[in-house]
Coordinates of C-alpha atoms in Angstrom, one line a residue:
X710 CA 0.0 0.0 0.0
X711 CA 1.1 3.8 -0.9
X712 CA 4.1 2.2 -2.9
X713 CA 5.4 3.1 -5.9
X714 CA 6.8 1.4 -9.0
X715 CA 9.3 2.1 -11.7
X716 CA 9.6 -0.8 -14.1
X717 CA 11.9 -0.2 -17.2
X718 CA 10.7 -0.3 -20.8
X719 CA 12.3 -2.7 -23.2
X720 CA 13.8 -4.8 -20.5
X721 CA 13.3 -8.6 -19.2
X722 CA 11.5 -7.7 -15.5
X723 CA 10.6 -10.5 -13.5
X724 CA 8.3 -10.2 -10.4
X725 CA 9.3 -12.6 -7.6
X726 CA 8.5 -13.0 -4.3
X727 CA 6.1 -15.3 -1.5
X728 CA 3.0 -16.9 -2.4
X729 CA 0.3 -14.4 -1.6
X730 CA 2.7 -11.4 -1.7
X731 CA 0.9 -9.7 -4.6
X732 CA 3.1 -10.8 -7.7
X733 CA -0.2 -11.6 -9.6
X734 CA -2.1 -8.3 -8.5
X735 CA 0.9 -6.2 -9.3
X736 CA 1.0 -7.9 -12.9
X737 CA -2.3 -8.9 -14.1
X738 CA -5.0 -7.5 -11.8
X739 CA -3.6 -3.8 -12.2
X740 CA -0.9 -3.0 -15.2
X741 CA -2.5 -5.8 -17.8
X742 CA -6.2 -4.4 -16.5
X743 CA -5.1 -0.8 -16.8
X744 CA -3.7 -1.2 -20.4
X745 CA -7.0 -3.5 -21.4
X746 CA -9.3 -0.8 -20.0
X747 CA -7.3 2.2 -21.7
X748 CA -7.5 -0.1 -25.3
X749 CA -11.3 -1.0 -25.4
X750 CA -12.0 3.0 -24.1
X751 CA -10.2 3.6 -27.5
X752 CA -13.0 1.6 -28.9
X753 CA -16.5 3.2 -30.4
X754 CA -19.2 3.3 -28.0
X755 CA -21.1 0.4 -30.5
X756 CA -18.0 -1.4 -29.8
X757 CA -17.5 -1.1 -25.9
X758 CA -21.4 -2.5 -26.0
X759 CA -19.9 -6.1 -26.8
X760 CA -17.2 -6.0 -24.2
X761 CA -18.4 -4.6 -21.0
X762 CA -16.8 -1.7 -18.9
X763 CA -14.4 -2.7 -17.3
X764 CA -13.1 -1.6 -13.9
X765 CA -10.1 1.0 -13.1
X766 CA -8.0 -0.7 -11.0
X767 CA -7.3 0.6 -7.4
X768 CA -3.9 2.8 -8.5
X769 CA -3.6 6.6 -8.2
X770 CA -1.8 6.8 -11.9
X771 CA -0.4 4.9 -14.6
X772 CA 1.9 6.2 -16.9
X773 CA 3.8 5.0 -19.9
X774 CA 2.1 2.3 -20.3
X775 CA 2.4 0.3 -23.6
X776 CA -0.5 -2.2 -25.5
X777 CA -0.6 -4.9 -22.9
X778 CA -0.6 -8.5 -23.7
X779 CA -1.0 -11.4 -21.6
X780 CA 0.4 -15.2 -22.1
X781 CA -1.3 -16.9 -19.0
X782 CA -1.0 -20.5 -18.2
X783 CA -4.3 -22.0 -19.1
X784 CA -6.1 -23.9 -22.0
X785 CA -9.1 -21.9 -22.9
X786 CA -9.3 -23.2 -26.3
X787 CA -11.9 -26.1 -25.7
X788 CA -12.9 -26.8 -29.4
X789 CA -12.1 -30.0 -30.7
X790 CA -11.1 -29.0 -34.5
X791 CA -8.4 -26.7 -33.2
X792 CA -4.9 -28.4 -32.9
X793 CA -1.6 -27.1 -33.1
X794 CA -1.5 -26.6 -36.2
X795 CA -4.4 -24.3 -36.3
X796 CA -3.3 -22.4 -33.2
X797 CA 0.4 -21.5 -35.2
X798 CA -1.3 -21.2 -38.5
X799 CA 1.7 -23.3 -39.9
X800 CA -1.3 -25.9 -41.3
X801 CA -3.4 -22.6 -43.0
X802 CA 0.6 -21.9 -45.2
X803 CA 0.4 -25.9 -45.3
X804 CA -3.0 -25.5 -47.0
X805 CA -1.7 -23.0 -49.5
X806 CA 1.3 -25.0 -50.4
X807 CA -0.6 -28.3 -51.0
X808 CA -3.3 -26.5 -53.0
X809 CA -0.4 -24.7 -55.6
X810 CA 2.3 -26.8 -55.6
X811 CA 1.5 -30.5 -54.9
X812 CA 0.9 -33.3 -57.6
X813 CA -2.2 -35.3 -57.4
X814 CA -2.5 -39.3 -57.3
X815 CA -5.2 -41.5 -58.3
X816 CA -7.1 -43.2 -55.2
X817 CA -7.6 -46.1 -56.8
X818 CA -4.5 -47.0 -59.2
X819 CA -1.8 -44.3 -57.6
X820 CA -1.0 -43.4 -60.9
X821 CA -0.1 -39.4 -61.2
X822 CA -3.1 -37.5 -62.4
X823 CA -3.4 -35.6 -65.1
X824 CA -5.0 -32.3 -66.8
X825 CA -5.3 -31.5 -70.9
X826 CA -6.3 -28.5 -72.9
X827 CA -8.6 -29.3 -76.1
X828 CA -6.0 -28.8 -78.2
X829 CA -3.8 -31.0 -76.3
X830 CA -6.8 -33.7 -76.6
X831 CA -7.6 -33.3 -80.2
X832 CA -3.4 -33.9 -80.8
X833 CA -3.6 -36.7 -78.3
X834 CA -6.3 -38.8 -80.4
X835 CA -4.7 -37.5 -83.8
X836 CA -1.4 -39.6 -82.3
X837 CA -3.2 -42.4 -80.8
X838 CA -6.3 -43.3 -82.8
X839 CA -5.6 -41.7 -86.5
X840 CA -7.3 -44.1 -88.9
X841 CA -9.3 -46.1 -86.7
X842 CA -13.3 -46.6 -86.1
X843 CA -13.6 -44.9 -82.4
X844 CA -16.9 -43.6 -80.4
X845 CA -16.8 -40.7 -78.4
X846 CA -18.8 -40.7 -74.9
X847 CA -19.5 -38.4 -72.6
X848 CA -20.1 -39.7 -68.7
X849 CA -23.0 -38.8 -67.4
X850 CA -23.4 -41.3 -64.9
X851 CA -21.2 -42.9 -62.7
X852 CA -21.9 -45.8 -60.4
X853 CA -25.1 -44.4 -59.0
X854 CA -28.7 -46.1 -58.5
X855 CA -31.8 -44.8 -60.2
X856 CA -34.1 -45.9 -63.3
X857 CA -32.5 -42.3 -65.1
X858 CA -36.2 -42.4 -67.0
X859 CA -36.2 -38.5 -67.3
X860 CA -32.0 -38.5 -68.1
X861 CA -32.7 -40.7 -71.3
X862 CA -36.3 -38.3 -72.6
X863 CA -33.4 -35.3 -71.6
X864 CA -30.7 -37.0 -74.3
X865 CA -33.3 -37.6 -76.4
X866 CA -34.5 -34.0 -76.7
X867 CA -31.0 -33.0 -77.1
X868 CA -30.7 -34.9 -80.5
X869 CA -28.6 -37.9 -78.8
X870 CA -29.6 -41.7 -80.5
X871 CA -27.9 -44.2 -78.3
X872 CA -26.4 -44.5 -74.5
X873 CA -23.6 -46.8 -73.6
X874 CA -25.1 -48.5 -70.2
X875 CA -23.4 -50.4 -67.9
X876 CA -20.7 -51.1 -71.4
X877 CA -23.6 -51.8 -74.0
X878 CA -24.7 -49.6 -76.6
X879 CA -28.6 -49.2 -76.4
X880 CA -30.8 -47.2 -78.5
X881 CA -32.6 -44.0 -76.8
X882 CA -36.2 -45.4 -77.1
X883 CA -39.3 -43.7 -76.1
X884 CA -40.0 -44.6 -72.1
X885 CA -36.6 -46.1 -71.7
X886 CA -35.3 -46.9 -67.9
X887 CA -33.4 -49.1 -65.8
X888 CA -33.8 -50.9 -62.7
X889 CA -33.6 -48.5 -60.1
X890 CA -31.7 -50.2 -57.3
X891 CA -28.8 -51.5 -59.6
X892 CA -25.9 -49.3 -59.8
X893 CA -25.6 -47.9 -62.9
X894 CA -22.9 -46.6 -65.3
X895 CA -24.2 -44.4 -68.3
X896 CA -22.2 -42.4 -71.2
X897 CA -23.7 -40.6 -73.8
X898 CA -22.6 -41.6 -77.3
X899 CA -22.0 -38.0 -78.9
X900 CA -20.0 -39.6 -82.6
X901 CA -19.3 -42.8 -84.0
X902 CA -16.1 -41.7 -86.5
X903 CA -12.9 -42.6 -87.5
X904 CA -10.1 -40.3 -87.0
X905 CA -8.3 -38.3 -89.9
X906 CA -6.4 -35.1 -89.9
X907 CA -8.7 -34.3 -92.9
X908 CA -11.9 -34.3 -90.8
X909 CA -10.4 -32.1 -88.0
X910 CA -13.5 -29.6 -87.5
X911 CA -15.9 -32.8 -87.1
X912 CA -13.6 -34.0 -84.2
X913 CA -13.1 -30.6 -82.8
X914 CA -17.0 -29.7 -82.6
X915 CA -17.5 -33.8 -81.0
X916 CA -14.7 -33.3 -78.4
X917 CA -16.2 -30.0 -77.5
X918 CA -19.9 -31.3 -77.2
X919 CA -18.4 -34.4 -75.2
X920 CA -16.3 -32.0 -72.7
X921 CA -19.8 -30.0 -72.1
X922 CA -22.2 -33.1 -71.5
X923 CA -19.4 -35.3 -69.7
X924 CA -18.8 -31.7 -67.5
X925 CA -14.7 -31.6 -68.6
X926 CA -14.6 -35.3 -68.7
X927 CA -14.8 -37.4 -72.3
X928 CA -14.3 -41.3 -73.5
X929 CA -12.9 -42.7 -76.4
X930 CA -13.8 -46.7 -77.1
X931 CA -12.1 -48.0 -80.5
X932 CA -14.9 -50.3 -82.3
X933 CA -14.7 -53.7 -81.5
X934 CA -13.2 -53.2 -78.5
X935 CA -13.4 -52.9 -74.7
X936 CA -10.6 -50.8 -74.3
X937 CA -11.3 -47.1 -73.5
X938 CA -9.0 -43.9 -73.2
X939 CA -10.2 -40.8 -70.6
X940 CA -9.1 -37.1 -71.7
X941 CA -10.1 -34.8 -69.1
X942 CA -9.7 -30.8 -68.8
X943 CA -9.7 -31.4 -64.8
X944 CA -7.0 -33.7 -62.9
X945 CA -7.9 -36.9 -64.4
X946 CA -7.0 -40.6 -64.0
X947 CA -5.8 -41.9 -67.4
X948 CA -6.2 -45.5 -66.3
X949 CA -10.0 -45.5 -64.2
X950 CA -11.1 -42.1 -65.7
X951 CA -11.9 -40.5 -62.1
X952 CA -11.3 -36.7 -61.7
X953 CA -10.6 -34.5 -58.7
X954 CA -11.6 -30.6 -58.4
X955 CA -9.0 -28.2 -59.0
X956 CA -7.3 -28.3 -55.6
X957 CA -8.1 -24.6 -53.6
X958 CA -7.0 -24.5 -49.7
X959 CA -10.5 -25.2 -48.3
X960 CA -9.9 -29.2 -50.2
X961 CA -7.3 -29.3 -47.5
X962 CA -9.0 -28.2 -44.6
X963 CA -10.8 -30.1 -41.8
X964 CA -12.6 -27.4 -40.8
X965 CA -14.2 -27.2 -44.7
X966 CA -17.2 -29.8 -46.1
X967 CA -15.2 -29.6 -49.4
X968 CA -11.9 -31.2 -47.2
X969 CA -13.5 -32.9 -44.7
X970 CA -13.7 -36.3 -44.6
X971 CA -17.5 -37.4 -44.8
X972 CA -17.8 -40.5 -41.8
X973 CA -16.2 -38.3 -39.1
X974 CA -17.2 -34.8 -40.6
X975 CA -13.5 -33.7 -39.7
X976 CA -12.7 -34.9 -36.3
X977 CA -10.8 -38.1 -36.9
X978 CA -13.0 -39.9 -34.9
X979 CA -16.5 -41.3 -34.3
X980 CA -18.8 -42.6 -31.3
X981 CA -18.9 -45.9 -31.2
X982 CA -21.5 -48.2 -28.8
X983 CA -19.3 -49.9 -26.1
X984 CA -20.8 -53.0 -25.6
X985 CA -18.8 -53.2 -21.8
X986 CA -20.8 -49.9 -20.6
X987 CA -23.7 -51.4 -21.6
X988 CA -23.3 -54.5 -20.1
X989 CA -20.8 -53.9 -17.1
X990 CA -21.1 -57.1 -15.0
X991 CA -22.7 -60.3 -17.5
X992 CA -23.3 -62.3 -14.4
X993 CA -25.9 -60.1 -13.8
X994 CA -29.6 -60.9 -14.9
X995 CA -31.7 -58.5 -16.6
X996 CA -34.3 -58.1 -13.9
X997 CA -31.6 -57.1 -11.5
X998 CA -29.9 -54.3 -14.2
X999 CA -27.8 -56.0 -16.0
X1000 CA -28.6 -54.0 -19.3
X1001 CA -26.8 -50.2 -17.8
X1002 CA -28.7 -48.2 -19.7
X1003 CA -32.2 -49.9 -18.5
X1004 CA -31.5 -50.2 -14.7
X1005 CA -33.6 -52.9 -12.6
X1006 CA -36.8 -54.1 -14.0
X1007 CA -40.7 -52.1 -14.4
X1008 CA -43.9 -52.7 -15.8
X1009 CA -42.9 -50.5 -19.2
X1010 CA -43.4 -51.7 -22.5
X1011 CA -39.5 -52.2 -22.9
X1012 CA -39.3 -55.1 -20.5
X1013 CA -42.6 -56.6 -21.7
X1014 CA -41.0 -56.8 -24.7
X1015 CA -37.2 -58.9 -23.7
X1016 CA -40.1 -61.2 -22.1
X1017 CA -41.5 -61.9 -25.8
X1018 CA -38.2 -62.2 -26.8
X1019 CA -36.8 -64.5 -23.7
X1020 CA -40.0 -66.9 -24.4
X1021 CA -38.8 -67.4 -27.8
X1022 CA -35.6 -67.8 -27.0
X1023 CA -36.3 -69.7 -24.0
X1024 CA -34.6 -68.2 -20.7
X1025 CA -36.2 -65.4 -18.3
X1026 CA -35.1 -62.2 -17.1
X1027 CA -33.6 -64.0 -14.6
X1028 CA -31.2 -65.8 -16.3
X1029 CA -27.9 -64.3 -16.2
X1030 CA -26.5 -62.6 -18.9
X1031 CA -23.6 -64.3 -20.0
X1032 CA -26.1 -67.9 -20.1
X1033 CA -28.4 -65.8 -22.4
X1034 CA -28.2 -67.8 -26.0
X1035 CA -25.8 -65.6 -28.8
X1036 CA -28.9 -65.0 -31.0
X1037 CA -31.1 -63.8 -28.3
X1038 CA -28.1 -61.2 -27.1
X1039 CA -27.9 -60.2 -30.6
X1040 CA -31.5 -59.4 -30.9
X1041 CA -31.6 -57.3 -27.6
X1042 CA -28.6 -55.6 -28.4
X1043 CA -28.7 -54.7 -32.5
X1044 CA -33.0 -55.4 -32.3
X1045 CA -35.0 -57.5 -35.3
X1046 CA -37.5 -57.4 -37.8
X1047 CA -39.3 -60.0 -36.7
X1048 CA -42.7 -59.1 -34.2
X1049 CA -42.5 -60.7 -30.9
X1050 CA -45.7 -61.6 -29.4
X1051 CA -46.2 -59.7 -26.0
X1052 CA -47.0 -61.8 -23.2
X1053 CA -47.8 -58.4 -21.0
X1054 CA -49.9 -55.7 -22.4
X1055 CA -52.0 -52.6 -20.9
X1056 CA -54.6 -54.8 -22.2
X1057 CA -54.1 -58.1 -20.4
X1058 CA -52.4 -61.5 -20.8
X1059 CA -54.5 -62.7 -23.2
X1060 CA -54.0 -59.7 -26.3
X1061 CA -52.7 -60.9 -29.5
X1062 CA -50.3 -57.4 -29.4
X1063 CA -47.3 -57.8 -31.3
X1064 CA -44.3 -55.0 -32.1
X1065 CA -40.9 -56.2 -33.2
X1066 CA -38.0 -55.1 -31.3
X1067 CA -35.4 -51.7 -32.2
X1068 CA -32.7 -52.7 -30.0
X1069 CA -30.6 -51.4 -27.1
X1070 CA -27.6 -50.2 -29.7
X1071 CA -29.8 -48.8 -31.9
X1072 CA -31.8 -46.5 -29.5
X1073 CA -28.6 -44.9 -27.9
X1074 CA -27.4 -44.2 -31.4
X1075 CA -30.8 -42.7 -32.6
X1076 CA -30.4 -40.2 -29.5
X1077 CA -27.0 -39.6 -30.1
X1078 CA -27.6 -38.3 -33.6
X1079 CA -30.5 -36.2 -32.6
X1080 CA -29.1 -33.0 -32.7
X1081 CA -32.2 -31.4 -31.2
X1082 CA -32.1 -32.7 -27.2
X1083 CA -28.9 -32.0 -25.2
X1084 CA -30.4 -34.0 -22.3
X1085 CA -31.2 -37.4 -24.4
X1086 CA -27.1 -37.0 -26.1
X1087 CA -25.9 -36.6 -22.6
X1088 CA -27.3 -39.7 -21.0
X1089 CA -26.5 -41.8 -23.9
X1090 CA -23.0 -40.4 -24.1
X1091 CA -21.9 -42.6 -21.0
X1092 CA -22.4 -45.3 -23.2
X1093 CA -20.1 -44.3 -26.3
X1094 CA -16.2 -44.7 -26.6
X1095 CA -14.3 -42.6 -29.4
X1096 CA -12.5 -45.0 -31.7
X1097 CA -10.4 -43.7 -34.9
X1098 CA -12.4 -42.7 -38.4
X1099 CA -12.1 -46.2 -40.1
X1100 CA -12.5 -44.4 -43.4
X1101 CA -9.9 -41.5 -42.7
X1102 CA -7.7 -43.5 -40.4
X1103 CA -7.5 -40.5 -37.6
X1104 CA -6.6 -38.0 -40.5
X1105 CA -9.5 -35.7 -41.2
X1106 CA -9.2 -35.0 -44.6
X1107 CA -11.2 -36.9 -48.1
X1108 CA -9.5 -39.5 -49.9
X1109 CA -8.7 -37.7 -52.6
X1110 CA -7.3 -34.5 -50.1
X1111 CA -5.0 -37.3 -49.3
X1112 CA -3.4 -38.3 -52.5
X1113 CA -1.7 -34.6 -53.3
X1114 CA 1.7 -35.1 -52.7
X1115 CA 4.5 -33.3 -52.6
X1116 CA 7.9 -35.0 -52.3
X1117 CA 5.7 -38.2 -51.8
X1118 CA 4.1 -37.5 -48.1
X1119 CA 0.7 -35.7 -48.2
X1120 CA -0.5 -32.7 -45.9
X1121 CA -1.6 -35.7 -42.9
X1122 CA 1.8 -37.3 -42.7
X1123 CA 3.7 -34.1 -42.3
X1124 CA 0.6 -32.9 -39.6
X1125 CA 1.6 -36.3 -37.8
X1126 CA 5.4 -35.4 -37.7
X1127 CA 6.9 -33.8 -34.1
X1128 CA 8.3 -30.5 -35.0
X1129 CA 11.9 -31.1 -35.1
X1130 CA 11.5 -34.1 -37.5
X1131 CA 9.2 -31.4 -39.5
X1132 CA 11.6 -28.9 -39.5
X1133 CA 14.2 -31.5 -40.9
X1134 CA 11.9 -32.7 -44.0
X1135 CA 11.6 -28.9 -44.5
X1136 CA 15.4 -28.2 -44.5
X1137 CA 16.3 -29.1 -48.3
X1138 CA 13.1 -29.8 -49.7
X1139 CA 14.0 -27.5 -52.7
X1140 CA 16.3 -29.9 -54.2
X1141 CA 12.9 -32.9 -54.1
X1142 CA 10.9 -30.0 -56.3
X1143 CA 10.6 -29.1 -59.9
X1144 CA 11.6 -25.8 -60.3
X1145 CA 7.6 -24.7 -61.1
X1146 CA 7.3 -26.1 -57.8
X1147 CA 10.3 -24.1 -56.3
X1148 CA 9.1 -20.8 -58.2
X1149 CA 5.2 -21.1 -56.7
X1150 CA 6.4 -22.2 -52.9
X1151 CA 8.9 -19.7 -51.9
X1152 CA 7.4 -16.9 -50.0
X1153 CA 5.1 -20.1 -48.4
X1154 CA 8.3 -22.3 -47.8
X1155 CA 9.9 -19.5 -46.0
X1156 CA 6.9 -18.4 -43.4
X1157 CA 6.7 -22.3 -42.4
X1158 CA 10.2 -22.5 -41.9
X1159 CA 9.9 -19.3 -39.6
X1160 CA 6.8 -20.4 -37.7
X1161 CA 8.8 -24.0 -37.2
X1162 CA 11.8 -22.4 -35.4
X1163 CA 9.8 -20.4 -33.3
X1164 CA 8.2 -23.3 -31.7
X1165 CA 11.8 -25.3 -31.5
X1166 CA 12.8 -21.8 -29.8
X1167 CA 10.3 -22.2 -27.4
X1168 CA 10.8 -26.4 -26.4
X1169 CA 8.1 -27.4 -28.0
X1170 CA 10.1 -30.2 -30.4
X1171 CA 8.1 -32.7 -29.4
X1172 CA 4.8 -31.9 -30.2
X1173 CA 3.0 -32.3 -33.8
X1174 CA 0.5 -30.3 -35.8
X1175 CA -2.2 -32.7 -35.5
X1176 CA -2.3 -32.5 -31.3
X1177 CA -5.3 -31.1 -30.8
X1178 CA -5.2 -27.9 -28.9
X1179 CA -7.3 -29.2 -25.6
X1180 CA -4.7 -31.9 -24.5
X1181 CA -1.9 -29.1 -24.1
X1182 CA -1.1 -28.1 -20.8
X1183 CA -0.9 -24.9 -19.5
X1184 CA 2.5 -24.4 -20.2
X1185 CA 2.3 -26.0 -23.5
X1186 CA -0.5 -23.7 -24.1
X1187 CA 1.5 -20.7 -22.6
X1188 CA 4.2 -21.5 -25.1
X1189 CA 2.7 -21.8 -28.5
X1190 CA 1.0 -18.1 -27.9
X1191 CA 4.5 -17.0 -27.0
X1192 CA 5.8 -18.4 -30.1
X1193 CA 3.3 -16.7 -32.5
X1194 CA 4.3 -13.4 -30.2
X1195 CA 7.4 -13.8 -31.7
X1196 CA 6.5 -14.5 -35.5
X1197 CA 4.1 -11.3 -35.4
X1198 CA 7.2 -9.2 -35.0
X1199 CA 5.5 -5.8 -33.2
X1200 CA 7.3 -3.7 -31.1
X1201 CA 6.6 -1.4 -27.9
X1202 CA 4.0 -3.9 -26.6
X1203 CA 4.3 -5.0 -23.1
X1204 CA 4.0 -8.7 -22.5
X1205 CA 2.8 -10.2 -19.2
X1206 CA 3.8 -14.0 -18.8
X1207 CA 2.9 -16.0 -15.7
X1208 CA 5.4 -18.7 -14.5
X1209 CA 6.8 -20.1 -17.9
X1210 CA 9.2 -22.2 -16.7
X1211 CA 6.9 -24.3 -14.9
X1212 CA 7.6 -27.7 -15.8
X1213 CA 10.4 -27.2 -18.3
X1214 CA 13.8 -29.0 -18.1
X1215 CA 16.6 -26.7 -17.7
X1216 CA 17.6 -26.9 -21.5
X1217 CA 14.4 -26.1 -22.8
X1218 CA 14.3 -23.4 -19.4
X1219 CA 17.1 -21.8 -21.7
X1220 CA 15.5 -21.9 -24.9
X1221 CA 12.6 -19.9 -23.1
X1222 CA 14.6 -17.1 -21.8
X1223 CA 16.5 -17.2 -25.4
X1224 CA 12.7 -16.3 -26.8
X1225 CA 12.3 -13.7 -24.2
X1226 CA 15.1 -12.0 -24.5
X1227 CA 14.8 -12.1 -28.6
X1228 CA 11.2 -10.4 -28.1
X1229 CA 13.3 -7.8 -25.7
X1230 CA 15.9 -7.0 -27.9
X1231 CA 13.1 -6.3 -31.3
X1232 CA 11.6 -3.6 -28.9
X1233 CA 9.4 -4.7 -26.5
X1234 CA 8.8 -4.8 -22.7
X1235 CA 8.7 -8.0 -20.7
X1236 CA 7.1 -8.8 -17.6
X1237 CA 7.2 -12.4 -16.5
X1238 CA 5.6 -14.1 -12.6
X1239 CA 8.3 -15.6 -11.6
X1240 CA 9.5 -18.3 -8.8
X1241 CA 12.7 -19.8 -11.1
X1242 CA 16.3 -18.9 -9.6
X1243 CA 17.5 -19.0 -13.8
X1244 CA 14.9 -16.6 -14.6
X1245 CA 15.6 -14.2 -11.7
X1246 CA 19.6 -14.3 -12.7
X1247 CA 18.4 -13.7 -16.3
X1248 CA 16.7 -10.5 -15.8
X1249 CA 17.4 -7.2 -16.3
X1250 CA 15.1 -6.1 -13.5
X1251 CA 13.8 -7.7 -10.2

């Protein structure tokens, strides 16, 4: 009380002192309050609506004080799509490398894709198919159910005669359609030609109309043959004729429907029923709560019905779980179509009242995907486990996000890497590009380099881009904002750091104070809540 402080600008200060002596107050509760308050009253009044008024703190004056900000020791980021990488913004420059300088691979040969002009295409089939019989087809359809009745009357308006489907050619007849739970390929025969240089304006004008109906994509099948050629203005497969979108940053991102993969919608895993929760202890019987999620028997409809199905089966509710027969089990659990015959109704004994049975799994599954009631997900959530995407394996992203390559590891295998092995893919990786490649990843190669040494700078080697941003610790958490402090480059800001060190070995305790001191020395103030006999000797002021 009625003291005064002088704390130098563009120095390392460190607070120390006994627990409960004020460190804290001194730093956060009065200069890091003081320059917050003095910032959002620079605000508009529409502005300082949002945020509140904040309170003065209980100091006669402040002066000199810098922009204030505070690297605390605590994990308020809570969101599950947010991970390292995120947090850094070292994946968002990953992103933007991937999307304009990576090479794209077929999913389902690995061949490398590829793209053509129409002029390219029109030399392409002048080279390969000069003087033979060939049909041109445009895709339309592509491994998808439906009778396509209105498709076909479409073609036929159009001025199109026949349709290959599912690799015959059939004519476009009036009422025309297939079955519609078969999966169906369709192409559009557009010419039936052979190839000569001298009848180049009929192949341009079919390989243009081909390229509109097929949407970029066209087929070529010789006469008399099976085998078919795919020319494609997108990134094509020249063996199984899929395409990919032009890649754009979002294709890479998690976060994005275009990126993210579709079973997991991003997260890199699912909820999964764990049979164990629901049944804890199978010596139990069912009367007595061995099902969890039904407790101990009542006169509801649910237990009436596992009677109907313990008749047929023959056993009771008594019966202890692990002697109930595997069928029966099954049924409870994953349910049937079959109508049980209840043996007690709200009706009596003797009612012929029959329902078949949804089962256990089921229901907690329907309530988990109800988006609507919180309550219903909660309960039901005691009975899930998380288990890794099994279409993604754990990493987020659509298959075909995962076959652009560059220097043959896509964007998930370098998110997996800790950041020193990272930094080390990164340290010559211009001699594994082509030098388009080199010219278009420069300026991006250089910020992730940056961003990378910052967090080595800090201790954080260990970690990877893919750790999601709730399992940090505090500290961890503490450091990665202290990195990006550094890779923003201002100067004249005040920083307020509580009790860094906490938890660090003594090298990393070194590459800390390195950090600090290299945020000092671009022209900024330091302030760090201290207990750490290294910190104390490394300051400027105490």
């Amino acid at each position: 009380k009625n003291i005064d402080v002088s704390i130098p600008r563009n120095k390392l200060t460190v607070i120390t002192g006994l627990s409960g002596s004020g460190k804290s107050s001194l730093a956060f509760d009065t200069i890091y309050a003081e320059g917050q308050r003095r910032y959002i009253e620079t605000l508009s009044a529409y502005a300082r609506q949002f945020l509140g008024n904040m309170e003065r703190p209980d100091v006669d004056q402040i002066t000199g004080l810098s922009p204030v900000i505070s690297i605390e020791q605590k994990t308020t980021n809570r969101n599950p799509r947010s991970t390292v990488g995120t947090v850094t913004e070292i994946y968002d420059f990953l992103r933007l490398l991937y999307a304009r300088a990576a090479d794209a691979y077929s999913y389902v040969t690995g061949e490398k894709m590829v793209k053509y002009t129409d002029e390219q295409i029109i030399t392409l089939i002048l080279e390969q198919f000069t003087g033979k019989n060939v049909m041109l087809l445009a895709p339309v359809v592509q491994g998808r159910k439906g009778h396509y009745r209105e498709l076909f009357e479409q073609m036929r308006k159009k001025g199109f005669l026949y349709a290959r489907i599912n690799g015959k050619i059939t004519e476009l007849t009036h009422g025309l359609k297939l079955d519609r739970y078969k999966t169906h390929h369709i192409e559009t025969v557009i010419d039936k030609l052979k190839v000569s240089a001298d009848d180049i304006k009929r192949l341009k004008r079919s390989v243009k109309t081909s390229m509109d109906q097929g949407k970029g994509v066209l087929m070529i099948q010789e006469k008399d043959s099976d085998n078919i050629k795919y020319f494609s203005r997108k990134l094509m497969c020249p063996a199984s004729g899929i395409s990919y979108n032009e890649p754009a940053p979002y294709s890479f991102s998690f976060n994005s429907p275009q990126g993210a993969c579709s079973k997991c919608s991003g997260l890199g895993y699912i909820n999964e029923i764990d049979i164990v929760k629901i049944i804890p202890d199978a010596n139990l019987s069912i009367r007595k709560g061995g099902i969890s999620p039904l407790g101990k028997y009542k006169n509801i409809l649910i237990f009436w019905q596992l009677e109907a199905i313990a008749a047929k089966y023959k056993f009771t509710l008594d019966t202890p779980i692990k002697k109930i027969p595997e069928k029966a089990l099954d049924t409870i659990l994953y349910g049937s179509n079959e109508s049980f015959k209840l043996l007690n109704t709200p009706l009596g004994r003797s009612s012929n009242y029959s329902l078949s049975f949804e089962g256990i799994v089921n229901y907690i599954n329907n309530i988990q995907q109800d988006k609507g009631a919180n309550s219903g997900r909660k309960w039901s959530g005691q009975f899930v486990k998380k288990v890794s995407c099994p279409k993604c394996k754990g990493a987020r992203l659509k298959e075909e996000s995962l076959h652009f390559k560059i220097a043959d590891k896509n964007i998930a295998e370098l998110s997996s890497m800790d950041i020193s092995e990272l930094s080390s893919w990164f340290q010559n990786i211009e001699d594994r590009l082509s030098d388009k490649q080199n010219l278009i990843a420069r300026e991006v190669l250089k910020e992730i380099r940056e961003r990378i040494s910052f967090l080595l700078d800090v201790g954080l080697n260990y970690l990877a881009l893919h750790r999601t941003a709730r399992s940090l610790s505090g500290g961890e958490s503490q450091r990665i904002r202290l990195a990006t402090q550094v890779g923003s480059k201002l100067v004249n800001v005040l920083y307020i750091l509580d009790e860094p060190s906490i938890g660090l070995h003594q090298k990393d305790n070194q590459k800390l104070i390195t950090s600090l001191k290299q945020l000092r020395d671009t022209g900024n103030s330091i302030i760090v809540v201290e207990h750490d006999k290294e910190m104390i000797l490394s300051a400027d002021y105490v």
